[in-house]
Amino acid sequence: LQPELETNPHLSYHSYRSCIKEYLMWNAEESGVVQLEGHAYVYAPIHFLDHLYGYCVFRDISQFIKNKELYNFTKSLGFSLENMVQKKRYTIVNDKLQGLYETDYLTGVYNRHGFAKYAEEMLEESRWNRRSLQVIFADIDGLKKINDKYGHEAGDVAIRIVGHSATMAADEFTRVFRYGGEGVFVLRH
């Protein structure tokens, strides 16, 4: 394939890209030089350990090859890309953990940790904007009777219904919190 690139100066851009792609597929872990239309195209894989991110292709830069600058550049670029990918993965995992920490598993509304965080934020925002903060506390009456008569699963259903109902009634300025076993706080700007 490389001799075809060297001996055919009239390859179209599309044909050139196809030849380079095919050559790179067979030489994925190697760097190399392809001569085309009087220019030297240097390509090098960008990878970190066994993960190949892609390739750098440069035109007429033989001085980089002599000084191993191209190798160092692509190695640094691969390392930087891996760091970015890992940072994004950690951010996603941390966000999920934070959500689990702040959310009641039974109802899906915020729990007391979420209340501690967001109630203070909402209060400060209300003070700053000189707006009122509406606070509603609801307690599920008769939950103990439901649990005693029908079992804790029925009591859980009652708690879910209250959490879901409060959430459905909430708008973008409202947050719903489960606080304790049968208490629900609703805060609204």
XYZ file of C-alpha atoms in Angstrom:
189
model
C 0.000 0.000 0.000
C 2.762 2.451 0.827
C 4.400 2.123 -2.638
C 1.004 2.947 -4.203
C 0.920 6.165 -2.221
C 4.477 7.009 -3.195
C 4.096 6.246 -6.904
C 0.664 7.741 -7.586
C 0.850 11.523 -7.230
C -2.675 11.969 -8.677
C -4.665 10.320 -5.882
C -7.745 12.306 -4.938
C -8.185 13.474 -1.356
C -10.849 10.785 -0.835
C -8.562 8.050 -2.199
C -5.713 9.370 -0.081
C -7.872 9.221 3.071
C -8.990 5.681 2.196
C -5.397 4.542 1.694
C -4.290 6.138 4.960
C -7.223 4.582 6.835
C -6.472 1.138 5.430
C -2.775 1.506 6.200
C -3.481 2.671 9.747
C -5.837 -0.253 10.417
C -3.029 -2.697 9.689
C -0.405 -0.697 11.576
C -2.438 0.550 14.538
C 0.359 0.568 17.112
C 3.110 1.953 14.916
C 4.160 5.370 13.699
C 5.160 5.880 10.138
C 5.691 8.124 7.163
C 3.699 8.140 3.939
C 4.999 10.037 0.907
C 2.284 11.688 -1.191
C 2.495 14.413 -3.810
C 5.955 15.518 -2.707
C 5.078 15.730 0.969
C 5.903 13.471 3.874
C 2.878 12.719 6.056
C 3.933 11.493 9.472
C 1.331 9.668 11.517
C 1.503 8.473 15.081
C -1.043 6.709 17.294
C -2.423 8.536 20.315
C -2.893 5.964 23.023
C -2.648 5.291 26.704
C -1.647 1.735 27.604
C -3.907 -0.442 25.432
C -6.536 2.193 24.644
C -6.128 3.771 21.205
C -7.767 7.212 21.005
C -6.838 8.046 17.435
C -3.942 9.381 15.377
C -2.000 12.565 14.802
C -1.061 13.226 11.203
C 1.525 15.892 10.390
C 2.880 17.108 7.096
C 6.572 17.755 6.459
C 7.889 17.639 10.025
C 10.905 15.360 9.794
C 12.702 17.375 12.503
C 10.237 16.018 15.096
C 11.102 12.441 14.245
C 14.834 12.980 14.640
C 14.489 14.443 18.131
C 11.782 12.047 19.360
C 9.606 15.086 19.926
C 6.717 13.462 18.040
C 6.863 10.419 20.314
C 6.899 12.603 23.425
C 4.086 14.776 22.056
C 1.756 11.868 21.251
C 2.609 10.178 24.562
C 1.724 13.365 26.459
C -1.428 13.818 24.403
C -2.523 10.237 25.118
C -1.841 10.704 28.816
C -3.820 13.966 28.844
C -6.775 12.359 27.063
C -6.772 9.487 29.542
C -6.754 11.975 32.434
C -9.740 13.798 30.909
C -11.649 10.538 30.449
C -10.902 9.406 34.010
C -11.870 12.798 35.436
C -15.208 12.636 33.591
C -15.815 9.091 34.869
C -15.039 10.127 38.448
C -17.337 13.143 38.141
C -20.200 10.916 36.939
C -19.645 8.414 39.760
C -19.360 11.176 42.377
C -22.563 12.808 41.125
C -24.374 9.474 41.382
C -23.045 8.896 44.899
C -24.039 12.420 45.926
C -27.531 11.789 44.560
C -27.794 8.549 46.518
C -26.577 10.311 49.661
C -29.159 13.110 49.345
C -32.141 11.086 48.083
C -34.608 8.944 50.028
C -34.504 5.443 48.531
C -38.197 4.811 49.191
C -39.771 7.954 47.733
C -37.137 9.418 45.436
C -37.434 12.836 47.126
C -34.604 14.455 49.048
C -33.787 13.005 52.481
C -32.520 14.804 55.583
C -29.022 15.166 54.041
C -30.608 16.843 51.024
C -32.657 18.997 53.383
C -29.533 20.120 55.245
C -27.894 21.105 51.962
C -30.733 22.615 49.939
C -32.814 24.229 52.693
C -29.876 26.442 53.638
C -29.234 27.289 49.962
C -32.901 28.161 49.426
C -32.990 30.284 52.574
C -29.878 32.233 51.530
C -31.252 32.705 48.019
C -34.542 33.997 49.447
C -32.678 36.451 51.677
C -30.476 37.610 48.819
C -33.434 38.133 46.450
C -35.662 39.467 49.243
C -38.341 36.894 48.511
C -40.300 34.820 50.932
C -39.617 31.131 51.461
C -42.713 29.054 51.965
C -42.378 26.074 54.276
C -44.884 23.244 54.557
C -44.495 20.316 56.910
C -46.820 17.358 56.529
C -46.997 14.358 58.762
C -48.715 11.155 57.642
C -51.423 10.547 60.220
C -52.243 6.936 60.949
C -49.103 5.440 59.415
C -48.567 3.271 62.490
C -52.116 1.912 62.128
C -51.494 1.122 58.452
C -48.247 -0.661 59.344
C -49.888 -2.620 62.190
C -52.986 -3.621 60.253
C -51.638 -4.158 56.706
C -47.879 -4.512 57.201
C -44.880 -2.303 56.567
C -45.078 -2.790 52.798
C -48.492 -1.073 52.817
C -47.012 1.698 54.981
C -44.200 2.090 52.438
C -46.798 2.437 49.679
C -48.519 5.202 51.682
C -45.186 7.022 52.110
C -44.443 6.659 48.366
C -47.879 8.072 47.486
C -47.337 11.125 49.697
C -43.836 11.716 48.254
C -45.084 11.250 44.688
C -48.101 13.544 45.253
C -45.919 16.302 46.703
C -43.453 15.954 43.845
C -46.186 16.103 41.207
C -47.603 19.278 42.798
C -44.152 20.920 42.929
C -42.931 23.401 40.363
C -39.391 24.455 39.451
C -39.134 26.637 42.587
C -40.133 23.851 44.971
C -38.184 21.073 46.631
C -39.677 18.138 48.498
C -37.910 16.375 51.386
C -38.715 13.309 53.440
C -37.699 14.102 56.979
C -37.979 11.235 59.391
C -40.203 8.220 58.986
C -43.462 9.942 58.170
C -42.633 13.626 57.813
C -42.452 15.564 54.548
C -41.101 19.107 54.132
C -41.942 21.204 51.105
C -39.913 24.375 50.507
C -40.850 26.900 47.829
C -39.453 30.300 46.827
